[in-house]
Amino acid sequence: MPEAEPVTEKNTKDQRSQHDPDERGHFGPYGGRYLPEALMGALDELSAEYDKARLDPEFTGEFARLLSGYAGRPSLLTEAPRFAAHAGGARIFLKREDLNHTGSHKINNVLGQALLTKRMGKKRVIAETGAGQHGVATATACALLDLECVVYMGEVDTERQALNVARMRLLGAEVIPVKTGSRTLKDAINEALRDWVTNVDTTHYLLGTAAGAHPFPVMVRNFHKIIGEEARRQILELTGRLPDAVAACVGGGSNAIGIFHGFIDDSDVRLIGLEPGGKGIESGEHGATLTEGTPGTLHGALSYLLQDEDGQTTEAYSISAGLDYPGVGPEHSWLKDTGRAEYRAVTDAEAMDAFQLLSRTEGIIPAIESAHALAGALELGKELGEGAQILVSLSGRGDKDVDTAARYFKLVEDV
Amino acid sequence: MSRLAQLFEATRAEQRAALVGYLPAGYPTVDASKELLAATIDAGADLVEVGVPYSDPVMDGPTIQAAADQALRNGFRLKHLFEVVESVSARGGRAVVMTYWNPVHRYGADAFARDLASAGGLGMITPDLTPDEAGDWLAASDAHGLDRIFLVAPSSSEERIALTTEATTGFVYATAVMGVTGARESVGASAADLVSRTRAHTDLPIGVGLGVRSGDQAAEVAGFADAVIVGSALVSKAGESAAEVAALTAELAEGVRRPVVPAA
């Protein structure tokens, strides 16, 4: 076996692909670092460590072993013919991230960053969570790798996702309900950033989505790229051709950017992000950042943002806690502006219809987040017509959403 | 010479540190914030930092977060900021604005600088904007004659201190501790160390903020810094009354006049 080339600054730079941001983390005008000076040292350290690790066979080997031997990768690709019968004759394929350990795509990024935390010699991890999927995944990785874990979660979300709070505590994590602002994901990130600036010497902030300051967007994307790489191979094996469209839900955008990157150079494959349209765009109660937002800075990056004319972040709304976020990862903003990806809004009602339809036609209960992508696929199928192939990122399973669904569909009494 | 440079020339001549007081515009209401700022000026603040209430203040602790929330709930809009700054100038006070970047970005950096300058503001402190991303602000501050105050932190490397002081005008803001704003029992040795590391890179005056809440602490910081910056402690008093704000300001103003020179 040839000896691995030593990791140097030069070959680190050579490793950058045309889809990587510039050295300071810009995708076109978006991204960058809009955070206090006190965190710049930690971000530089993280960038340097990640640039070395991504080329270090010891790191990449350990990451690959954890993905296959622990997370359960590769995840399946499942055709959904009974569901697709409602999609205008298109074929629909589900990338089954719901089957990963902990029940969503989040584990990919978490294992990568937890390994990096160990490499940096840090012992404590903090994370934010909305639906609880990222918090559960982080608590899991910290249990596995013997790291102290603190998860910030908006108080509203701790109520609507109580089961995941219990799950995190079972795994040994401390869950801190955040009572400031809108008491959802945005405020959980604010609180995690405040913790980080105070404890940065000992602590890694394990950000759960492809947003935030450089290097998070590119690093998180790269940890999730495996979703798209596997799916591309699988759909070629299964059908002999590439899909016509790839659909994924977009809150912060990590599962979407991961699956999109498997197809980003396949210019005939449409990349479609589905945002939470909440009660309808016209109601003002939604989280459709790319559809309705304007560029601004939040949580360390310039990206599309839901904000008022004074630059105050406005509150997002979605039935799905994991999509209830007024910002979005900066690479999505760039993909929108360049036209490489398209973004559409799906309402709560459309998502819940798709949620129920998949459950009843395929025996798969999806996360409500992922149900936005499913709803988008139903529409796309009708547009693309007979014989079209649509790949859907089924980013998570719906166990955590059973309570919400029971209320929504009035499935049990007294809830 | 910039008006901030004149201010520090005067305080240096008096062999004392400057007192810089922070209060948010619009807290608890727009009119009340003008009165509170007037009280700090009358009681001896050499410079006031007028804070912009913002929805996501990641560098602020609970006191300033709560004040920002209340100001926004009470109807603070960005146009009020310029009105508040103007009230400081009209009273003969000096004001800089402290703001997170997004409100400026949204308003337009050049338009913001223009309107701040025309309200008599002297410059701006940007807690989440470092020189790395500050191209628009560097141009706008130059165009409108405003000072741009960037921050250094105990975690800043020598390279970053060099980069930051190079881009800064007026004075350098040294954050005394790693953490968010809020009154603390002690300011810590890291502040003195950071000031001395920063002095190796610049002749600009250096102000120290984060954690100062009493006259004695002000005297301690005045022993090694050119300005003592007080925020959360004043904001707490602002929640009580203008008289409380004036009393604390007077105590701090007395503190900066008796610098405790650190033992060598």
XYZ file of C-alpha atoms in Angstrom:
679
model
C 0.000 0.000 0.000
C 1.489 3.382 -0.929
C 2.301 5.633 1.942
C -0.187 8.448 2.433
C 1.091 11.786 1.270
C 1.892 13.994 4.248
C -0.761 16.596 4.931
C 0.540 20.030 4.034
C -1.007 23.394 3.508
C -0.393 23.021 -0.207
C -2.224 19.780 -0.781
C -4.958 20.921 1.575
C -5.583 23.783 -0.796
C -5.369 21.513 -3.832
C -8.124 19.430 -2.291
C -10.624 22.252 -2.664
C -13.198 21.484 -5.308
C -14.902 24.044 -7.490
C -17.872 23.787 -5.149
C -15.897 24.719 -2.081
C -16.134 28.248 -0.719
C -13.157 30.603 -0.848
C -10.595 30.505 1.945
C -12.720 32.670 4.187
C -15.826 30.610 3.610
C -17.703 32.560 0.943
C -20.079 30.936 -1.506
C -20.380 33.882 -3.879
C -21.290 36.728 -1.517
C -22.749 34.417 1.119
C -21.224 32.725 4.143
C -18.116 34.164 5.788
C -17.753 34.799 9.478
C -19.989 37.272 11.275
C -19.257 36.415 14.880
C -17.415 38.055 17.772
C -13.631 38.274 17.630
C -13.491 36.038 20.717
C -14.570 33.084 18.555
C -12.219 33.701 15.637
C -9.416 31.712 17.242
C -11.660 28.689 17.715
C -12.980 28.941 14.158
C -9.431 29.154 12.816
C -8.441 26.149 14.891
C -11.448 24.196 13.671
C -10.737 25.101 10.040
C -7.123 24.057 10.329
C -7.961 20.813 12.079
C -10.710 19.964 9.623
C -8.512 20.738 6.602
C -5.923 18.317 7.943
C -8.408 15.663 9.024
C -10.258 15.485 5.720
C -7.061 14.316 4.064
C -5.800 12.148 6.875
C -6.491 8.440 6.246
C -6.589 7.815 9.961
C -9.476 10.248 10.344
C -11.328 9.360 7.168
C -10.899 5.656 7.934
C -12.294 5.987 11.433
C -15.179 8.090 10.159
C -15.990 5.498 7.498
C -15.856 2.679 10.048
C -18.266 4.494 12.351
C -20.652 5.237 9.504
C -20.792 1.608 8.421
C -20.307 -0.189 11.718
C -22.280 2.112 13.983
C -24.633 4.369 12.028
C -25.642 1.580 9.659
C -24.581 3.027 6.322
C -25.106 2.715 3.500
C -28.740 3.585 4.016
C -31.238 1.896 1.704
C -32.795 3.281 -1.405
C -36.450 2.209 -1.440
C -38.832 2.657 -4.338
C -42.273 3.842 -3.195
C -44.723 2.740 -5.907
C -47.964 2.955 -3.929
C -47.047 6.458 -2.780
C -45.969 7.365 -6.303
C -49.387 6.373 -7.617
C -50.430 9.815 -6.333
C -47.634 11.566 -8.209
C -48.820 11.717 -11.797
C -47.118 8.540 -12.963
C -43.624 9.419 -11.788
C -41.441 6.871 -9.998
C -40.360 7.923 -6.519
C -37.298 6.641 -4.692
C -36.664 7.271 -1.021
C -33.167 7.702 0.352
C -33.711 6.098 3.716
C -31.802 8.295 6.159
C -34.585 7.402 8.597
C -32.941 4.004 8.957
C -29.681 5.381 10.306
C -28.925 4.897 13.961
C -30.798 7.619 15.904
C -33.324 7.905 13.100
C -32.105 10.662 10.833
C -29.293 11.927 8.640
C -27.970 13.994 11.549
C -25.688 11.181 12.751
C -23.350 11.611 9.738
C -22.256 15.102 10.693
C -22.286 14.378 14.394
C -19.865 11.470 14.150
C -17.536 13.538 11.990
C -17.504 16.517 14.338
C -17.268 14.360 17.473
C -14.148 12.738 16.038
C -12.753 16.184 15.294
C -13.498 17.244 18.868
C -11.339 14.380 20.095
C -8.567 15.352 17.690
C -8.624 18.907 19.046
C -8.268 17.551 22.555
C -11.551 19.073 23.711
C -13.677 17.201 26.239
C -16.955 19.066 26.160
C -19.486 19.369 23.368
C -22.409 21.750 23.129
C -25.167 21.587 20.553
C -28.472 23.190 19.663
C -31.491 21.239 18.627
C -34.900 22.012 17.172
C -36.843 18.790 16.681
C -34.367 16.981 18.863
C -32.880 14.841 16.107
C -29.553 16.636 16.158
C -29.544 16.713 19.953
C -30.187 12.988 20.143
C -27.517 12.281 17.552
C -25.031 14.476 19.413
C -25.837 12.891 22.780
C -25.348 9.504 21.125
C -21.952 10.327 19.666
C -20.839 11.855 22.959
C -21.840 8.697 24.821
C -19.929 6.615 22.305
C -16.807 8.771 22.343
C -16.818 9.719 26.018
C -17.483 13.427 25.670
C -19.455 15.665 28.026
C -22.592 16.848 26.240
C -24.844 19.867 26.778
C -27.787 20.460 24.436
C -29.645 23.765 24.165
C -33.256 23.419 23.091
C -35.951 26.073 22.847
C -38.545 25.680 25.552
C -41.334 25.479 22.965
C -39.502 22.591 21.319
C -38.843 20.764 24.582
C -42.615 20.705 24.966
C -43.505 19.545 21.466
C -40.616 17.041 21.386
C -40.652 15.802 24.973
C -39.726 12.268 24.003
C -36.462 13.423 22.473
C -35.634 15.375 25.626
C -35.968 12.153 27.603
C -33.904 10.337 24.993
C -31.040 12.826 25.289
C -31.099 12.615 29.074
C -31.043 8.804 28.898
C -27.900 9.106 26.809
C -26.270 11.171 29.528
C -26.634 14.627 28.026
C -27.700 17.715 29.898
C -30.634 19.400 28.147
C -31.057 23.108 28.840
C -34.433 24.614 27.851
C -33.920 28.068 26.331
C -36.437 30.632 27.474
C -35.325 33.670 25.523
C -36.730 35.144 22.302
C -39.062 32.859 20.362
C -37.890 29.903 22.491
C -37.179 27.788 19.406
C -34.167 26.720 17.371
C -32.902 30.237 16.622
C -32.691 31.061 20.310
C -31.137 27.706 21.140
C -28.322 28.604 18.719
C -27.922 32.034 20.349
C -27.595 30.399 23.738
C -25.125 27.801 22.466
C -23.015 30.608 20.988
C -23.016 32.382 24.349
C -21.843 29.193 26.035
C -19.186 28.716 23.373
C -17.724 32.206 23.714
C -17.447 31.604 27.456
C -16.001 28.067 27.358
C -14.252 27.966 24.033
C -10.974 26.600 25.411
C -12.522 23.316 26.478
C -15.607 23.144 24.311
C -16.507 22.356 20.723
C -19.762 23.715 19.372
C -21.166 20.829 17.373
C -23.437 22.782 15.062
C -26.156 20.623 13.563
C -26.731 22.151 10.184
C -24.807 23.433 7.192
C -25.161 27.021 8.371
C -23.229 29.312 10.696
C -19.745 30.727 10.357
C -17.017 29.193 8.215
C -15.978 26.330 8.344
C -19.315 24.904 9.491
C -21.248 25.134 6.200
C -18.611 23.379 4.118
C -17.626 20.919 6.841
C -21.185 19.850 7.663
C -21.948 19.527 3.971
C -18.959 17.316 3.412
C -19.928 15.047 6.299
C -23.373 14.655 4.686
C -22.205 14.334 1.071
C -22.287 10.585 1.520
C -26.105 10.751 1.313
C -25.951 11.956 -2.274
C -22.985 9.817 -3.251
C -24.692 6.625 -2.086
C -28.033 7.602 -3.603
C -26.485 8.349 -6.987
C -24.802 4.957 -7.092
C -27.935 3.187 -5.855
C -30.342 4.755 -8.297
C -27.999 4.053 -11.206
C -27.811 0.413 -10.139
C -31.544 0.157 -9.699
C -32.777 2.023 -12.771
C -29.757 2.520 -14.987
C -30.171 6.257 -15.075
C -30.011 9.410 -12.993
C -33.174 10.880 -11.478
C -34.875 13.834 -13.117
C -35.138 15.608 -9.812
C -33.870 15.365 -6.250
C -36.175 16.676 -3.517
C -35.184 17.453 0.053
C -36.576 19.552 2.870
C -34.683 22.687 3.865
C -34.624 24.168 7.329
C -30.959 24.968 7.870
C -30.445 22.715 4.869
C -28.035 19.965 5.890
C -29.754 16.902 4.454
C -30.558 18.843 1.291
C -27.007 20.032 0.728
C -25.746 16.495 1.412
C -27.990 14.812 -1.138
C -27.685 17.684 -3.661
C -23.924 17.331 -3.717
C -24.135 13.823 -5.107
C -25.722 15.355 -8.218
C -24.394 18.881 -8.335
C -22.297 18.249 -11.445
C -25.154 16.382 -13.174
C -26.650 19.459 -14.750
C -29.736 17.609 -16.024
C -30.756 16.630 -12.504
C -32.974 19.283 -10.954
C -32.254 20.000 -7.312
C -35.324 21.083 -5.403
C -35.435 22.266 -1.819
C -38.756 22.293 0.009
C -39.166 24.917 2.667
C -41.788 25.094 5.386
C -44.697 27.157 4.122
C -46.406 26.864 7.499
C -49.935 28.234 7.364
C -49.294 29.573 3.870
C -46.877 32.232 2.650
C -49.638 34.837 2.562
C -50.391 34.211 6.263
C -46.912 35.417 7.220
C -46.566 32.343 9.430
C -43.929 30.252 7.724
C -40.226 29.476 7.603
C -39.692 29.846 3.874
C -36.390 31.677 4.080
C -35.230 31.239 0.496
C -38.651 31.779 -1.018
C -39.508 34.895 0.976
C -36.359 36.147 2.707
C -33.681 38.710 1.881
C -29.917 38.512 2.472
C -28.753 39.248 6.003
C -26.508 37.925 8.747
C -27.574 35.502 11.437
C -25.541 33.070 13.530
C -22.306 33.871 11.789
C -23.073 33.851 8.088
C -24.554 36.067 5.408
C -27.434 34.209 3.804
C -31.102 34.595 3.014
C -32.968 35.494 6.159
C -36.472 36.228 7.370
C -36.140 39.766 8.689
C -38.031 43.016 8.930
C -36.998 46.287 7.309
C -34.812 47.125 10.353
C -32.832 43.908 10.059
C -34.481 42.301 13.071
C -34.849 38.573 12.574
C -38.511 37.653 12.340
C -39.926 34.526 13.886
C -40.330 31.522 11.689
C -43.224 29.145 12.037
C -43.661 25.526 10.993
C -45.544 22.553 12.334
C -42.156 20.885 12.071
C -39.759 21.870 14.846
C -36.760 20.942 12.699
C -37.681 23.410 9.945
C -38.753 26.235 12.224
C -35.745 28.444 11.492
C -35.582 31.939 9.975
C -32.146 31.428 8.426
C -30.629 28.918 6.005
C -27.173 27.633 5.118
C -25.240 30.041 2.885
C -24.549 27.547 0.110
C -28.291 27.227 -0.490
C -28.463 30.991 -0.984
C -25.751 30.712 -3.586
C -27.431 27.735 -5.300
C -30.646 29.745 -5.419
C -28.980 32.814 -6.915
C -27.050 30.785 -9.475
C -30.184 28.851 -10.360
C -28.551 25.468 -9.777
C -31.205 24.631 -7.194
C -34.844 25.685 -6.885
C -36.707 26.288 -3.663
C -40.415 26.016 -3.047
C -42.649 26.250 -0.019
C -44.866 23.429 1.237
C -47.599 24.200 3.755
C -48.210 22.362 6.999
C -51.358 20.868 5.487
C -49.585 19.610 2.360
C -46.799 18.139 4.454
C -49.217 16.415 6.819
C -51.154 14.947 3.878
C -47.924 13.499 2.520
C -46.997 12.298 6.010
C -50.213 10.336 6.243
C -50.056 9.125 2.653
C -46.581 7.650 3.007
C -47.568 5.979 6.257
C -50.614 4.365 4.662
C -49.203 3.462 1.268
C -45.698 2.363 2.148
C -45.742 1.569 5.847
C -43.101 4.222 6.525
C -43.832 7.009 9.000
C -41.597 9.899 7.961
C -40.413 12.821 10.046
C -42.669 15.819 9.424
C -39.565 17.591 8.121
C -39.107 14.906 5.466
C -42.839 14.984 4.693
C -42.231 18.436 3.192
C -39.915 16.810 0.648
C -42.511 14.093 0.014
C -45.210 16.687 -0.610
C -42.872 18.454 -2.996
C -42.263 15.175 -4.821
C -45.997 14.612 -5.322
C -46.257 18.007 -7.019
C -43.104 17.494 -9.040
C -44.363 14.142 -10.245
C -47.459 15.806 -11.625
C -45.307 18.415 -13.377
C -42.746 16.002 -14.766
C -45.263 13.382 -15.799
C -45.226 9.704 -16.698
C -41.935 7.896 -16.276
C -40.106 10.697 -14.492
C -37.851 9.623 -11.654
C -37.728 11.566 -8.422
C -35.313 10.930 -5.613
C -36.512 12.067 -2.200
C -34.349 12.521 0.855
C -36.278 10.795 3.608
C -34.141 12.566 6.147
C -35.701 11.171 9.310
C -38.266 8.869 10.803
C -41.499 10.066 12.345
C -41.510 8.404 15.740
C -40.799 11.742 17.398
C -43.776 13.273 15.563
C -46.437 10.780 16.556
C -47.744 13.083 19.256
C -48.009 16.029 16.854
C -49.667 13.804 14.246
C -52.097 12.376 16.798
C -53.224 15.897 17.629
C -53.314 17.002 14.016
C -55.360 14.050 12.777
C -57.278 13.662 16.058
C -56.219 10.025 16.273
C -56.670 9.619 19.999
C -58.966 11.224 22.502
C -57.841 13.730 25.078
C -54.611 14.786 23.468
C -7.916 64.785 14.378
C -11.035 62.733 15.052
C -13.234 63.856 17.924
C -12.526 60.591 19.711
C -8.810 61.281 19.433
C -9.438 64.713 20.980
C -11.327 63.102 23.823
C -8.481 60.737 24.654
C -5.915 63.486 24.322
C -7.796 65.398 26.998
C -8.173 62.450 29.388
C -4.528 61.499 28.928
C -3.574 65.091 29.779
C -5.553 64.690 32.973
C -3.715 61.402 33.602
C -6.900 59.474 33.880
C -8.969 57.019 31.920
C -12.106 57.958 30.038
C -15.440 56.670 31.241
C -17.613 55.128 28.537
C -21.194 54.262 29.421
C -23.434 51.959 27.417
C -27.208 52.235 27.283
C -29.568 50.842 24.660
C -31.572 53.275 22.563
C -35.266 52.802 23.167
C -34.932 51.259 26.611
C -37.314 51.313 28.284
C -38.814 53.724 25.720
C -37.276 56.054 23.168
C -37.888 59.177 25.239
C -36.775 57.576 28.491
C -33.555 56.389 26.860
C -32.736 59.985 25.918
C -33.166 61.022 29.531
C -31.058 58.162 30.813
C -28.264 58.980 28.391
C -28.464 62.616 29.435
C -28.117 61.507 33.059
C -24.917 59.558 32.287
C -23.442 62.508 30.412
C -24.308 64.982 33.154
C -22.877 62.654 35.810
C -19.516 62.358 34.121
C -19.479 59.856 31.246
C -16.921 61.090 28.718
C -18.492 59.084 25.923
C -21.713 57.132 25.585
C -22.261 53.993 23.579
C -25.768 53.971 22.243
C -26.786 50.340 21.806
C -29.070 49.135 19.047
C -31.644 46.677 20.380
C -31.424 43.538 18.270
C -33.380 40.315 18.078
C -30.343 37.999 18.323
C -27.726 39.529 20.608
C -25.299 36.595 20.851
C -22.635 38.563 22.668
C -24.948 39.806 25.392
C -25.826 38.340 28.757
C -29.290 38.336 30.337
C -29.358 42.019 31.410
C -28.807 43.518 27.983
C -30.873 40.797 26.271
C -33.845 41.674 28.464
C -33.395 45.399 27.833
C -33.222 44.840 24.068
C -36.354 42.696 24.182
C -38.226 45.336 26.089
C -37.078 48.135 23.799
C -38.250 46.179 20.762
C -41.564 45.333 22.403
C -42.016 49.006 23.191
C -41.692 49.870 19.537
C -38.036 50.731 19.000
C -37.271 51.208 15.311
C -33.940 51.956 13.725
C -34.998 55.518 12.849
C -35.212 56.151 16.612
C -31.510 55.384 16.962
C -30.522 58.490 15.036
C -32.953 60.554 17.049
C -31.389 59.286 20.286
C -27.851 59.961 19.040
C -28.924 63.441 18.048
C -30.224 64.071 21.566
C -26.780 63.196 22.948
C -25.045 65.531 20.501
C -27.522 68.311 21.247
C -26.678 68.036 24.918
C -22.989 68.439 24.157
C -22.253 64.759 24.746
C -20.285 62.430 22.540
C -21.834 59.236 21.217
C -20.759 56.155 19.341
C -23.193 53.442 18.350
C -22.776 49.809 19.333
C -24.614 47.469 17.035
C -24.704 43.986 15.663
C -24.075 44.019 11.966
C -27.368 42.954 10.439
C -29.356 46.128 11.138
C -26.569 48.112 9.446
C -26.359 45.669 6.552
C -30.109 45.890 6.046
C -30.156 49.714 6.235
C -27.158 49.885 3.915
C -23.724 50.545 5.384
C -23.270 53.824 3.543
C -26.732 55.166 4.373
C -26.281 54.137 7.993
C -22.924 55.898 8.219
C -24.355 58.989 6.552
C -27.306 59.187 8.946
C -25.180 58.445 11.995
C -22.698 61.157 11.046
C -25.464 63.659 10.416
C -26.924 62.866 13.870
C -23.549 63.825 15.329
C -22.384 60.266 16.082
C -18.618 59.771 16.195
C -18.289 56.144 15.250
C -19.478 52.616 15.671
C -18.560 49.523 17.675
C -19.346 46.266 15.890
C -19.340 43.232 18.199
C -20.048 40.655 15.483
C -18.214 42.300 12.610
C -14.471 41.795 12.437
C -12.243 43.508 9.866
C -12.326 40.281 7.814
C -15.906 40.983 6.670
C -15.894 44.755 7.055
C -15.214 45.955 3.497
C -18.476 47.913 3.235
C -18.063 49.430 6.678
C -14.441 50.458 6.088
C -15.536 52.341 2.978
C -18.615 53.879 4.594
C -16.794 54.993 7.738
C -14.064 56.600 5.629
C -16.608 58.313 3.434
C -18.501 59.814 6.358
C -15.659 60.499 8.772
C -16.699 57.995 11.444
C -14.421 56.034 13.714
C -14.660 52.258 13.539
C -14.048 50.477 16.772
C -13.260 46.788 16.457
C -12.811 44.371 19.341
C -9.913 42.289 20.547
C -10.389 39.358 22.923
C -8.187 37.329 25.257
C -8.276 34.555 22.639
C -7.027 36.827 19.840
C -3.725 35.734 18.348
C -0.951 38.260 17.718
C -1.828 38.101 14.028
C -5.440 38.906 14.747
C -4.580 41.756 17.107
C -2.369 43.187 14.368
C -5.130 42.848 11.775
C -7.742 44.347 14.084
C -5.750 47.327 15.315
C -4.709 48.071 11.746
C -8.370 48.473 10.757
C -9.448 50.276 13.930
C -9.677 54.030 14.437
C -10.680 56.014 17.529
C -9.974 53.387 20.140
C -9.633 49.636 20.449
C -12.262 47.777 22.453
C -10.651 45.058 24.561
C -13.088 42.495 25.945
C -11.846 41.780 29.437
C -12.936 38.179 29.704
C -14.078 35.375 27.461
C -17.831 35.518 27.647
C -20.909 37.627 27.155
C -21.717 41.025 28.639
C -22.707 41.174 32.281
C -21.506 42.573 35.587
C -18.876 40.420 37.271
C -17.235 40.235 40.658
C -13.809 40.712 39.169
C -12.559 41.781 35.790
C -9.659 39.376 35.828
C -6.014 39.431 35.004
C -6.700 38.538 31.381
C -7.756 42.140 30.747
C -4.419 43.671 31.744
C -2.582 41.044 29.746
C -4.723 41.694 26.678
C -4.180 45.452 26.942
C -0.441 45.018 27.142
C -0.430 42.611 24.182
C -2.537 45.096 22.210
C -0.260 48.042 23.042
C 2.582 46.216 21.329
C 0.649 46.648 18.073
C -0.822 50.132 18.285
C -0.689 53.600 19.790
C -4.469 53.858 19.728
C -6.218 54.274 23.077
C -7.544 51.017 24.471
C -10.845 50.697 26.289
C -11.704 47.724 28.450
C -15.236 46.423 28.729
C -17.186 43.430 30.012
C -17.812 43.046 33.703
C -17.065 46.437 35.266
C -19.728 47.476 37.759
C -18.190 49.580 40.546
C -15.960 52.577 41.167
C -13.236 50.349 42.582
C -13.262 48.108 39.535
C -13.179 51.224 37.339
C -10.110 52.449 39.250
C -8.447 49.064 38.784
C -9.089 49.023 35.036
C -8.079 52.694 34.761
C -4.658 51.593 36.020
C -3.880 49.879 32.725
C -6.452 51.017 30.160
C -7.324 54.319 28.488
C -11.046 53.881 28.851
C -13.334 51.988 31.176
C -16.475 50.751 29.455
C -19.525 49.983 31.560
C -22.661 48.397 30.123
C -24.765 45.865 31.999
C -24.338 47.552 35.392
C -25.725 50.806 33.971
C -28.497 48.987 32.145
C -29.549 47.389 35.441
C -29.752 50.834 37.008
C -31.641 52.127 33.980
C -34.325 49.624 34.904
C -34.649 51.480 38.212
C -34.332 55.234 37.640
C -32.328 58.015 36.039
C -31.137 58.982 39.538
C -29.658 55.488 40.040
C -27.953 55.732 36.648
C -26.513 59.120 37.607
C -25.299 57.828 40.970
C -23.488 54.847 39.470
C -22.027 57.023 36.706
C -20.690 59.459 39.301
C -19.123 56.600 41.261
C -17.493 55.258 38.083
C -16.340 58.741 37.058
C -14.673 59.089 40.422
C -13.100 55.625 39.932
C -11.462 56.454 36.591
C -9.845 59.494 38.272
C -7.919 57.431 40.783
C -6.246 54.759 38.666
C -4.768 51.937 40.675
C -1.417 51.358 39.049
C -0.783 47.622 38.925
C 2.241 46.337 40.826
C 5.063 45.712 38.388
